[in-house]
Amino acid sequence: MLNYERAGAGGEERVDELLSFFEPNYPFVVIQDLSLPDRSQIDTIIITQDRLFILEIKNMGGKLRHQTNPSVLHQTFQNGNQRYFKSPVVQAETAKIKMEKVLRKIGYTLPVQTAVIMAYPSQVIENVPADATVWIADELFFQLHRMEIGNQLLTEEQLHSLGAQLLAMNQKYQPFPLAPNLRINPRDIQPGVYCPRCRLRKMNRIVRKWECAPCNLFSKDAHLEAIDEWFMLIKSTITTNECKTFLGVQTTDAAKHALRRNNLEEVGGRRHRFYRQKQEQRKKR
């Protein structure tokens, strides 16, 4: 779940990089990471004088297959593990319906089109519905450049005005912590310090270091990433006892030492102390 969020952000950065070189022969506005008041989160919007594009960006490895009835995205890894995600086609079309409602509300008549964008050429979705548009990021660049503008439904002034109005509606999307946002019970999240190499096994605490026996990996600070993941998964604060349980260390002193090594901000007195990330740490997410 956490890796999925991180990969999504990486895919958006890939598309953002390509769009930074986008210089077509027609006026346009690009809006990235738009969060509307109805909690719709749209990766990228491109507005031209004759249409509005919604881009649903994905960055996923493994074998990908779109399944219908119900519509889901099926992901299979080389080791045979499987996962299911919301259909990106359905996500894009849902965003389209909501955007059309917003446009009507603010007085614009503009066709809305959607496309699912895969960040890299190795990421191919099988069994894509015939009426869906799925492009690789580099192909998006090519398709937008060759696109011809039809009826100019917006003047350049209206084009930029629409972009400004959508930005004014933006409510900063904050996916973390994931558990409350996705209504996941924290008890369903497996605690422990996971091996940074294989990512599959919990590490054992031995004298002043962590060990992943199958990988033959030793680490003095693997717990630092685990504490960061607490803030991204569970909640924005952590106590010494919560840290002790989550890391699986034996003593309160060991948990306290781990928290202080993470350069966290201490809040409260001795009996009611908790820790949280400093503001500059939160901004890095």
PDB file of C-alpha atoms in Angstrom:
ATOM      1  CA  MET A   1       0.000   0.000   0.000  1.00  0.00           C
ATOM      2  CA  LEU A   2       2.756   2.419   0.993  1.00  0.00           C
ATOM      3  CA  ASN A   3       4.942   1.401  -1.960  1.00  0.00           C
ATOM      4  CA  TYR A   4       1.920   1.920  -4.226  1.00  0.00           C
ATOM      5  CA  GLU A   5       1.602   5.539  -3.089  1.00  0.00           C
ATOM      6  CA  ARG A   6       5.316   6.115  -3.569  1.00  0.00           C
ATOM      7  CA  ALA A   7       5.279   4.558  -7.044  1.00  0.00           C
ATOM      8  CA  GLY A   8       2.302   6.723  -8.002  1.00  0.00           C
ATOM      9  CA  ALA A   9       4.205   9.840  -7.039  1.00  0.00           C
ATOM     10  CA  GLY A  10       7.176   8.652  -9.117  1.00  0.00           C
ATOM     11  CA  GLY A  11       4.948   8.175 -12.152  1.00  0.00           C
ATOM     12  CA  GLU A  12       3.548  11.684 -11.827  1.00  0.00           C
ATOM     13  CA  GLU A  13       7.068  13.098 -11.611  1.00  0.00           C
ATOM     14  CA  ARG A  14       7.949  11.276 -14.841  1.00  0.00           C
ATOM     15  CA  VAL A  15       4.992  12.848 -16.678  1.00  0.00           C
ATOM     16  CA  ASP A  16       5.670  16.262 -15.121  1.00  0.00           C
ATOM     17  CA  GLU A  17       9.221  16.105 -16.462  1.00  0.00           C
ATOM     18  CA  LEU A  18       8.001  15.383 -19.990  1.00  0.00           C
ATOM     19  CA  LEU A  19       5.375  18.125 -19.869  1.00  0.00           C
ATOM     20  CA  SER A  20       8.035  20.646 -18.849  1.00  0.00           C
ATOM     21  CA  PHE A  21       9.296  20.399 -22.466  1.00  0.00           C
ATOM     22  CA  PHE A  22       5.788  20.631 -23.948  1.00  0.00           C
ATOM     23  CA  GLU A  23       5.622  23.580 -26.382  1.00  0.00           C
ATOM     24  CA  PRO A  24       2.816  23.000 -28.918  1.00  0.00           C
ATOM     25  CA  ASN A  25       1.606  25.590 -31.406  1.00  0.00           C
ATOM     26  CA  TYR A  26      -1.638  26.167 -29.495  1.00  0.00           C
ATOM     27  CA  PRO A  27      -2.455  27.781 -26.110  1.00  0.00           C
ATOM     28  CA  PHE A  28      -2.802  25.416 -23.152  1.00  0.00           C
ATOM     29  CA  VAL A  29      -2.854  25.228 -19.361  1.00  0.00           C
ATOM     30  CA  VAL A  30      -1.500  22.348 -17.280  1.00  0.00           C
ATOM     31  CA  ILE A  31      -2.696  21.712 -13.715  1.00  0.00           C
ATOM     32  CA  GLN A  32      -1.076  18.993 -11.628  1.00  0.00           C
ATOM     33  CA  ASP A  33      -2.392  17.285  -8.477  1.00  0.00           C
ATOM     34  CA  LEU A  34      -5.793  18.940  -8.428  1.00  0.00           C
ATOM     35  CA  SER A  35      -8.007  18.084  -5.458  1.00  0.00           C
ATOM     36  CA  LEU A  36     -11.575  19.306  -5.803  1.00  0.00           C
ATOM     37  CA  PRO A  37     -13.943  19.982  -2.860  1.00  0.00           C
ATOM     38  CA  ASP A  38     -15.805  16.694  -3.491  1.00  0.00           C
ATOM     39  CA  ARG A  39     -12.511  14.908  -2.661  1.00  0.00           C
ATOM     40  CA  SER A  40     -11.788  14.122  -6.306  1.00  0.00           C
ATOM     41  CA  GLN A  41      -8.033  13.885  -6.791  1.00  0.00           C
ATOM     42  CA  ILE A  42      -6.847  14.282 -10.392  1.00  0.00           C
ATOM     43  CA  ASP A  43      -3.219  13.627 -11.330  1.00  0.00           C
ATOM     44  CA  THR A  44      -2.942  16.014 -14.284  1.00  0.00           C
ATOM     45  CA  ILE A  45      -5.302  18.224 -16.289  1.00  0.00           C
ATOM     46  CA  ILE A  46      -4.473  19.775 -19.650  1.00  0.00           C
ATOM     47  CA  ILE A  47      -6.850  22.485 -20.878  1.00  0.00           C
ATOM     48  CA  THR A  48      -6.891  23.702 -24.488  1.00  0.00           C
ATOM     49  CA  GLN A  49      -9.326  25.962 -26.314  1.00  0.00           C
ATOM     50  CA  ASP A  50     -11.454  23.020 -27.466  1.00  0.00           C
ATOM     51  CA  ARG A  51     -11.202  20.371 -24.713  1.00  0.00           C
ATOM     52  CA  LEU A  52     -10.078  19.385 -21.226  1.00  0.00           C
ATOM     53  CA  PHE A  53      -7.873  16.304 -20.784  1.00  0.00           C
ATOM     54  CA  ILE A  54      -7.838  14.291 -17.564  1.00  0.00           C
ATOM     55  CA  LEU A  55      -4.720  12.129 -17.181  1.00  0.00           C
ATOM     56  CA  GLU A  56      -4.760   9.202 -14.759  1.00  0.00           C
ATOM     57  CA  ILE A  57      -1.072   8.331 -14.252  1.00  0.00           C
ATOM     58  CA  LYS A  58       0.155   4.883 -13.189  1.00  0.00           C
ATOM     59  CA  ASN A  59       3.600   3.522 -12.359  1.00  0.00           C
ATOM     60  CA  MET A  60       3.281  -0.211 -11.737  1.00  0.00           C
ATOM     61  CA  GLY A  61       5.524  -3.198 -12.360  1.00  0.00           C
ATOM     62  CA  GLY A  62       4.650  -6.824 -13.000  1.00  0.00           C
ATOM     63  CA  LYS A  63       2.144  -8.178 -15.488  1.00  0.00           C
ATOM     64  CA  LEU A  64      -0.928  -5.944 -15.681  1.00  0.00           C
ATOM     65  CA  ARG A  65      -4.318  -7.008 -16.930  1.00  0.00           C
ATOM     66  CA  HIS A  66      -7.594  -5.097 -16.934  1.00  0.00           C
ATOM     67  CA  GLN A  67     -10.518  -7.205 -15.775  1.00  0.00           C
ATOM     68  CA  THR A  68     -14.208  -6.423 -16.172  1.00  0.00           C
ATOM     69  CA  ASN A  69     -17.277  -7.503 -14.197  1.00  0.00           C
ATOM     70  CA  PRO A  70     -16.113  -6.135 -11.827  1.00  0.00           C
ATOM     71  CA  SER A  71     -13.660  -3.641 -13.298  1.00  0.00           C
ATOM     72  CA  VAL A  72     -10.288  -4.006 -11.560  1.00  0.00           C
ATOM     73  CA  LEU A  73      -6.611  -3.904 -12.469  1.00  0.00           C
ATOM     74  CA  HIS A  74      -4.944  -7.250 -11.865  1.00  0.00           C
ATOM     75  CA  GLN A  75      -1.190  -7.177 -11.100  1.00  0.00           C
ATOM     76  CA  THR A  76       0.955 -10.336 -11.125  1.00  0.00           C
ATOM     77  CA  PHE A  77       4.600 -10.352  -9.998  1.00  0.00           C
ATOM     78  CA  GLN A  78       7.368 -12.721 -11.146  1.00  0.00           C
ATOM     79  CA  ASN A  79       7.193 -14.572  -7.818  1.00  0.00           C
ATOM     80  CA  GLY A  80       3.519 -15.331  -8.439  1.00  0.00           C
ATOM     81  CA  ASN A  81       2.108 -12.828  -5.941  1.00  0.00           C
ATOM     82  CA  GLN A  82      -1.039 -11.076  -7.103  1.00  0.00           C
ATOM     83  CA  ARG A  83      -2.764  -7.826  -6.214  1.00  0.00           C
ATOM     84  CA  TYR A  84      -5.932  -6.080  -7.332  1.00  0.00           C
ATOM     85  CA  PHE A  85      -6.433  -2.319  -7.672  1.00  0.00           C
ATOM     86  CA  LYS A  86      -9.175   0.032  -8.750  1.00  0.00           C
ATOM     87  CA  SER A  87      -9.491   0.158 -12.515  1.00  0.00           C
ATOM     88  CA  PRO A  88      -7.580   3.234 -13.766  1.00  0.00           C
ATOM     89  CA  VAL A  89     -10.104   3.471 -16.611  1.00  0.00           C
ATOM     90  CA  VAL A  90     -12.969   3.683 -14.109  1.00  0.00           C
ATOM     91  CA  GLN A  91     -10.991   6.193 -12.023  1.00  0.00           C
ATOM     92  CA  ALA A  92     -10.469   8.431 -15.052  1.00  0.00           C
ATOM     93  CA  GLU A  93     -14.103   8.202 -16.169  1.00  0.00           C
ATOM     94  CA  THR A  94     -15.333   8.959 -12.644  1.00  0.00           C
ATOM     95  CA  ALA A  95     -13.104  12.037 -12.570  1.00  0.00           C
ATOM     96  CA  LYS A  96     -14.556  13.024 -15.955  1.00  0.00           C
ATOM     97  CA  ILE A  97     -18.142  12.930 -14.643  1.00  0.00           C
ATOM     98  CA  LYS A  98     -17.191  15.048 -11.643  1.00  0.00           C
ATOM     99  CA  MET A  99     -15.246  17.524 -13.773  1.00  0.00           C
ATOM    100  CA  GLU A 100     -18.176  17.939 -16.169  1.00  0.00           C
ATOM    101  CA  LYS A 101     -20.332  18.825 -13.160  1.00  0.00           C
ATOM    102  CA  VAL A 102     -17.771  21.403 -12.005  1.00  0.00           C
ATOM    103  CA  LEU A 103     -17.565  22.960 -15.474  1.00  0.00           C
ATOM    104  CA  ARG A 104     -21.348  23.291 -15.688  1.00  0.00           C
ATOM    105  CA  LYS A 105     -21.433  24.876 -12.251  1.00  0.00           C
ATOM    106  CA  ILE A 106     -18.933  27.596 -13.173  1.00  0.00           C
ATOM    107  CA  GLY A 107     -20.443  28.194 -16.615  1.00  0.00           C
ATOM    108  CA  TYR A 108     -18.135  26.429 -19.093  1.00  0.00           C
ATOM    109  CA  THR A 109     -19.182  24.136 -21.915  1.00  0.00           C
ATOM    110  CA  LEU A 110     -16.097  22.100 -22.767  1.00  0.00           C
ATOM    111  CA  PRO A 111     -15.733  18.434 -23.785  1.00  0.00           C
ATOM    112  CA  VAL A 112     -13.793  16.327 -21.290  1.00  0.00           C
ATOM    113  CA  GLN A 113     -11.540  13.508 -22.496  1.00  0.00           C
ATOM    114  CA  THR A 114      -9.581  10.984 -20.440  1.00  0.00           C
ATOM    115  CA  ALA A 115      -6.406   8.962 -20.858  1.00  0.00           C
ATOM    116  CA  VAL A 116      -4.567   6.501 -18.631  1.00  0.00           C
ATOM    117  CA  ILE A 117      -0.834   7.179 -18.751  1.00  0.00           C
ATOM    118  CA  MET A 118       1.720   4.480 -17.931  1.00  0.00           C
ATOM    119  CA  ALA A 119       5.010   5.987 -16.779  1.00  0.00           C
ATOM    120  CA  TYR A 120       7.374   3.629 -18.651  1.00  0.00           C
ATOM    121  CA  PRO A 121       7.300   1.500 -21.858  1.00  0.00           C
ATOM    122  CA  SER A 122       7.671  -1.758 -19.886  1.00  0.00           C
ATOM    123  CA  GLN A 123       4.318  -1.138 -18.185  1.00  0.00           C
ATOM    124  CA  VAL A 124       1.697  -2.578 -20.532  1.00  0.00           C
ATOM    125  CA  ILE A 125      -1.910  -3.267 -19.572  1.00  0.00           C
ATOM    126  CA  GLU A 126      -3.532  -6.231 -21.298  1.00  0.00           C
ATOM    127  CA  ASN A 127      -7.223  -6.455 -22.143  1.00  0.00           C
ATOM    128  CA  VAL A 128      -7.795  -2.687 -22.161  1.00  0.00           C
ATOM    129  CA  PRO A 129     -11.452  -1.800 -22.997  1.00  0.00           C
ATOM    130  CA  ALA A 130     -11.839  -0.773 -26.636  1.00  0.00           C
ATOM    131  CA  ASP A 131     -13.271   2.627 -25.736  1.00  0.00           C
ATOM    132  CA  ALA A 132     -10.438   3.516 -23.320  1.00  0.00           C
ATOM    133  CA  THR A 133      -7.279   5.460 -24.162  1.00  0.00           C
ATOM    134  CA  VAL A 134      -4.039   4.161 -22.628  1.00  0.00           C
ATOM    135  CA  TRP A 135      -0.700   5.755 -23.543  1.00  0.00           C
ATOM    136  CA  ILE A 136       2.908   5.450 -22.429  1.00  0.00           C
ATOM    137  CA  ALA A 137       4.256   8.762 -21.070  1.00  0.00           C
ATOM    138  CA  ASP A 138       6.445   9.361 -24.147  1.00  0.00           C
ATOM    139  CA  GLU A 139       3.453   8.658 -26.386  1.00  0.00           C
ATOM    140  CA  LEU A 140       1.423  11.262 -24.489  1.00  0.00           C
ATOM    141  CA  PHE A 141       4.013  13.874 -25.470  1.00  0.00           C
ATOM    142  CA  PHE A 142       3.766  12.822 -29.124  1.00  0.00           C
ATOM    143  CA  GLN A 143      -0.051  12.653 -29.175  1.00  0.00           C
ATOM    144  CA  LEU A 144      -0.450  16.102 -27.642  1.00  0.00           C
ATOM    145  CA  HIS A 145       1.991  17.655 -30.104  1.00  0.00           C
ATOM    146  CA  ARG A 146       0.191  16.244 -33.133  1.00  0.00           C
ATOM    147  CA  MET A 147      -3.256  17.155 -31.814  1.00  0.00           C
ATOM    148  CA  GLU A 148      -5.184  19.673 -33.863  1.00  0.00           C
ATOM    149  CA  ILE A 149      -7.461  22.201 -32.204  1.00  0.00           C
ATOM    150  CA  GLY A 150     -11.040  22.108 -33.488  1.00  0.00           C
ATOM    151  CA  ASN A 151     -13.723  24.661 -32.626  1.00  0.00           C
ATOM    152  CA  GLN A 152     -12.206  27.236 -30.310  1.00  0.00           C
ATOM    153  CA  LEU A 153     -14.770  27.117 -27.531  1.00  0.00           C
ATOM    154  CA  LEU A 154     -12.576  29.289 -25.284  1.00  0.00           C
ATOM    155  CA  THR A 155     -10.632  32.448 -25.965  1.00  0.00           C
ATOM    156  CA  GLU A 156      -7.096  32.523 -24.567  1.00  0.00           C
ATOM    157  CA  GLU A 157      -8.362  34.773 -21.787  1.00  0.00           C
ATOM    158  CA  GLN A 158     -11.143  32.300 -20.910  1.00  0.00           C
ATOM    159  CA  LEU A 159      -8.655  29.432 -21.063  1.00  0.00           C
ATOM    160  CA  HIS A 160      -6.424  30.991 -18.416  1.00  0.00           C
ATOM    161  CA  SER A 161      -9.426  32.128 -16.400  1.00  0.00           C
ATOM    162  CA  LEU A 162     -10.726  28.542 -16.249  1.00  0.00           C
ATOM    163  CA  GLY A 163      -7.331  27.333 -15.092  1.00  0.00           C
ATOM    164  CA  ALA A 164      -7.277  29.965 -12.355  1.00  0.00           C
ATOM    165  CA  GLN A 165     -10.789  29.045 -11.195  1.00  0.00           C
ATOM    166  CA  LEU A 166      -9.919  25.345 -10.944  1.00  0.00           C
ATOM    167  CA  LEU A 167      -6.753  26.161  -9.002  1.00  0.00           C
ATOM    168  CA  ALA A 168      -8.795  28.334  -6.642  1.00  0.00           C
ATOM    169  CA  MET A 169     -10.939  25.256  -5.844  1.00  0.00           C
ATOM    170  CA  ASN A 170      -7.874  23.144  -5.112  1.00  0.00           C
ATOM    171  CA  GLN A 171      -7.757  21.583  -1.670  1.00  0.00           C
ATOM    172  CA  LYS A 172      -4.288  20.244  -0.959  1.00  0.00           C
ATOM    173  CA  TYR A 173      -4.350  16.451  -1.189  1.00  0.00           C
ATOM    174  CA  GLN A 174      -2.578  14.777   1.724  1.00  0.00           C
ATOM    175  CA  PRO A 175      -2.608  10.978   1.439  1.00  0.00           C
ATOM    176  CA  PHE A 176      -0.747  10.404   4.712  1.00  0.00           C
ATOM    177  CA  PRO A 177      -1.391   8.846   7.098  1.00  0.00           C
ATOM    178  CA  LEU A 178      -2.938   6.210   4.863  1.00  0.00           C
ATOM    179  CA  ALA A 179      -4.832   4.148   7.448  1.00  0.00           C
ATOM    180  CA  PRO A 180      -7.433   6.776   8.490  1.00  0.00           C
ATOM    181  CA  ASN A 181      -7.695   8.193   4.969  1.00  0.00           C
ATOM    182  CA  LEU A 182      -8.406   4.745   3.497  1.00  0.00           C
ATOM    183  CA  ARG A 183     -10.410   3.565   6.532  1.00  0.00           C
ATOM    184  CA  ILE A 184      -7.964   0.769   7.333  1.00  0.00           C
ATOM    185  CA  ASN A 185      -7.827  -0.603  10.844  1.00  0.00           C
ATOM    186  CA  PRO A 186      -4.252  -0.024  12.146  1.00  0.00           C
ATOM    187  CA  ARG A 187      -4.388  -3.492  13.701  1.00  0.00           C
ATOM    188  CA  ASP A 188      -4.442  -4.919  10.180  1.00  0.00           C
ATOM    189  CA  ILE A 189      -1.028  -3.356   9.449  1.00  0.00           C
ATOM    190  CA  GLN A 190       1.823  -5.703  10.287  1.00  0.00           C
ATOM    191  CA  PRO A 191       4.325  -4.068  12.688  1.00  0.00           C
ATOM    192  CA  GLY A 192       8.065  -4.670  12.659  1.00  0.00           C
ATOM    193  CA  VAL A 193      11.248  -3.594  10.930  1.00  0.00           C
ATOM    194  CA  TYR A 194      11.319  -5.004   7.413  1.00  0.00           C
ATOM    195  CA  CYS A 195      14.487  -5.810   5.505  1.00  0.00           C
ATOM    196  CA  PRO A 196      15.403  -2.890   3.202  1.00  0.00           C
ATOM    197  CA  ARG A 197      16.823  -5.359   0.665  1.00  0.00           C
ATOM    198  CA  CYS A 198      14.119  -8.020   0.223  1.00  0.00           C
ATOM    199  CA  ARG A 199      11.202  -5.976   1.710  1.00  0.00           C
ATOM    200  CA  LEU A 200       9.439  -9.226   2.584  1.00  0.00           C
ATOM    201  CA  ARG A 201      10.905 -10.347   5.906  1.00  0.00           C
ATOM    202  CA  LYS A 202      10.976  -8.842   9.363  1.00  0.00           C
ATOM    203  CA  MET A 203      14.442  -8.236  10.750  1.00  0.00           C
ATOM    204  CA  ASN A 204      15.581  -9.545  14.118  1.00  0.00           C
ATOM    205  CA  ARG A 205      17.106  -7.246  16.712  1.00  0.00           C
ATOM    206  CA  ILE A 206      20.501  -8.420  17.900  1.00  0.00           C
ATOM    207  CA  VAL A 207      23.171  -6.480  19.768  1.00  0.00           C
ATOM    208  CA  ARG A 208      22.919  -2.870  18.514  1.00  0.00           C
ATOM    209  CA  LYS A 209      21.867  -3.862  15.005  1.00  0.00           C
ATOM    210  CA  TRP A 210      19.175  -5.513  12.903  1.00  0.00           C
ATOM    211  CA  GLU A 211      19.612  -8.785  11.032  1.00  0.00           C
ATOM    212  CA  CYS A 212      17.810 -10.347   8.062  1.00  0.00           C
ATOM    213  CA  ALA A 213      19.166 -13.889   8.202  1.00  0.00           C
ATOM    214  CA  PRO A 214      17.925 -15.064   4.747  1.00  0.00           C
ATOM    215  CA  CYS A 215      19.520 -11.997   3.076  1.00  0.00           C
ATOM    216  CA  ASN A 216      22.604 -12.045   5.314  1.00  0.00           C
ATOM    217  CA  LEU A 217      22.036  -8.313   5.779  1.00  0.00           C
ATOM    218  CA  PHE A 218      22.940  -6.345   8.903  1.00  0.00           C
ATOM    219  CA  SER A 219      21.835  -2.766   9.530  1.00  0.00           C
ATOM    220  CA  LYS A 220      22.308  -0.345  12.411  1.00  0.00           C
ATOM    221  CA  ASP A 221      19.507   2.004  11.376  1.00  0.00           C
ATOM    222  CA  ALA A 222      16.831  -0.039   9.543  1.00  0.00           C
ATOM    223  CA  HIS A 223      14.393   1.067  12.258  1.00  0.00           C
ATOM    224  CA  LEU A 224      14.605   4.694  11.065  1.00  0.00           C
ATOM    225  CA  GLU A 225      12.683   3.859   7.895  1.00  0.00           C
ATOM    226  CA  ALA A 226      10.155   1.861   9.924  1.00  0.00           C
ATOM    227  CA  ILE A 227       9.442   4.913  12.087  1.00  0.00           C
ATOM    228  CA  ASP A 228       8.994   7.041   8.953  1.00  0.00           C
ATOM    229  CA  GLU A 229       6.504   4.435   7.714  1.00  0.00           C
ATOM    230  CA  TRP A 230       4.568   4.722  10.996  1.00  0.00           C
ATOM    231  CA  PHE A 231       3.898   8.396  10.210  1.00  0.00           C
ATOM    232  CA  MET A 232       2.904   7.549   6.638  1.00  0.00           C
ATOM    233  CA  LEU A 233       0.672   4.641   7.636  1.00  0.00           C
ATOM    234  CA  ILE A 234      -0.720   5.016  11.147  1.00  0.00           C
ATOM    235  CA  LYS A 235      -0.850   8.589  12.448  1.00  0.00           C
ATOM    236  CA  SER A 236       1.134  11.820  12.730  1.00  0.00           C
ATOM    237  CA  THR A 237       2.351  11.241  16.320  1.00  0.00           C
ATOM    238  CA  ILE A 238       3.994   8.369  18.165  1.00  0.00           C
ATOM    239  CA  THR A 239       4.658   7.606  21.834  1.00  0.00           C
ATOM    240  CA  THR A 240       7.519   5.579  23.274  1.00  0.00           C
ATOM    241  CA  ASN A 241       5.226   2.621  24.018  1.00  0.00           C
ATOM    242  CA  GLU A 242       3.751   2.732  20.509  1.00  0.00           C
ATOM    243  CA  CYS A 243       7.272   2.757  19.089  1.00  0.00           C
ATOM    244  CA  LYS A 244       8.301  -0.170  21.289  1.00  0.00           C
ATOM    245  CA  THR A 245       5.362  -2.264  20.055  1.00  0.00           C
ATOM    246  CA  PHE A 246       5.685  -1.228  16.395  1.00  0.00           C
ATOM    247  CA  LEU A 247       9.429  -1.915  16.134  1.00  0.00           C
ATOM    248  CA  GLY A 248       9.277  -5.011  18.308  1.00  0.00           C
ATOM    249  CA  VAL A 249      12.100  -3.938  20.621  1.00  0.00           C
ATOM    250  CA  GLN A 250      12.361  -5.251  24.165  1.00  0.00           C
ATOM    251  CA  THR A 251      12.738  -2.120  26.278  1.00  0.00           C
ATOM    252  CA  THR A 252      11.314   1.382  26.525  1.00  0.00           C
ATOM    253  CA  ASP A 253      14.851   2.782  26.520  1.00  0.00           C
ATOM    254  CA  ALA A 254      15.538   1.126  23.160  1.00  0.00           C
ATOM    255  CA  ALA A 255      12.379   2.683  21.716  1.00  0.00           C
ATOM    256  CA  LYS A 256      13.269   6.094  23.131  1.00  0.00           C
ATOM    257  CA  HIS A 257      16.757   5.865  21.618  1.00  0.00           C
ATOM    258  CA  ALA A 258      15.278   4.924  18.231  1.00  0.00           C
ATOM    259  CA  LEU A 259      12.925   7.909  18.284  1.00  0.00           C
ATOM    260  CA  ARG A 260      15.697  10.338  19.184  1.00  0.00           C
ATOM    261  CA  ARG A 261      17.906   8.942  16.416  1.00  0.00           C
ATOM    262  CA  ASN A 262      15.136   9.892  13.981  1.00  0.00           C
ATOM    263  CA  ASN A 263      15.565  13.592  14.836  1.00  0.00           C
ATOM    264  CA  LEU A 264      11.911  14.007  15.804  1.00  0.00           C
ATOM    265  CA  GLU A 265      10.254  16.855  17.674  1.00  0.00           C
ATOM    266  CA  GLU A 266       9.401  16.055  21.307  1.00  0.00           C
ATOM    267  CA  VAL A 267       6.071  17.417  22.554  1.00  0.00           C
ATOM    268  CA  GLY A 268       4.630  17.352  26.084  1.00  0.00           C
ATOM    269  CA  GLY A 269       5.982  16.628  29.530  1.00  0.00           C
ATOM    270  CA  ARG A 270       7.638  13.524  30.878  1.00  0.00           C
ATOM    271  CA  ARG A 271       4.440  11.575  31.581  1.00  0.00           C
ATOM    272  CA  HIS A 272       2.552  12.588  28.438  1.00  0.00           C
ATOM    273  CA  ARG A 273       5.350  12.970  25.905  1.00  0.00           C
ATOM    274  CA  PHE A 274       4.909  12.111  22.266  1.00  0.00           C
ATOM    275  CA  TYR A 275       6.980  12.601  19.149  1.00  0.00           C
ATOM    276  CA  ARG A 276       6.196  13.972  15.706  1.00  0.00           C
ATOM    277  CA  GLN A 277       8.111  14.825  12.565  1.00  0.00           C
ATOM    278  CA  LYS A 278       9.511  18.311  12.268  1.00  0.00           C
ATOM    279  CA  GLN A 279       7.916  20.555   9.656  1.00  0.00           C
ATOM    280  CA  GLU A 280      10.765  20.144   7.161  1.00  0.00           C
ATOM    281  CA  GLN A 281      10.490  16.356   7.472  1.00  0.00           C
ATOM    282  CA  ARG A 282       6.748  16.459   6.750  1.00  0.00           C
ATOM    283  CA  LYS A 283       7.334  18.573   3.619  1.00  0.00           C
ATOM    284  CA  LYS A 284       9.662  15.921   2.146  1.00  0.00           C
ATOM    285  CA  ARG A 285       6.905  13.342   1.820  1.00  0.00           C
TER     286      ARG A 285
END
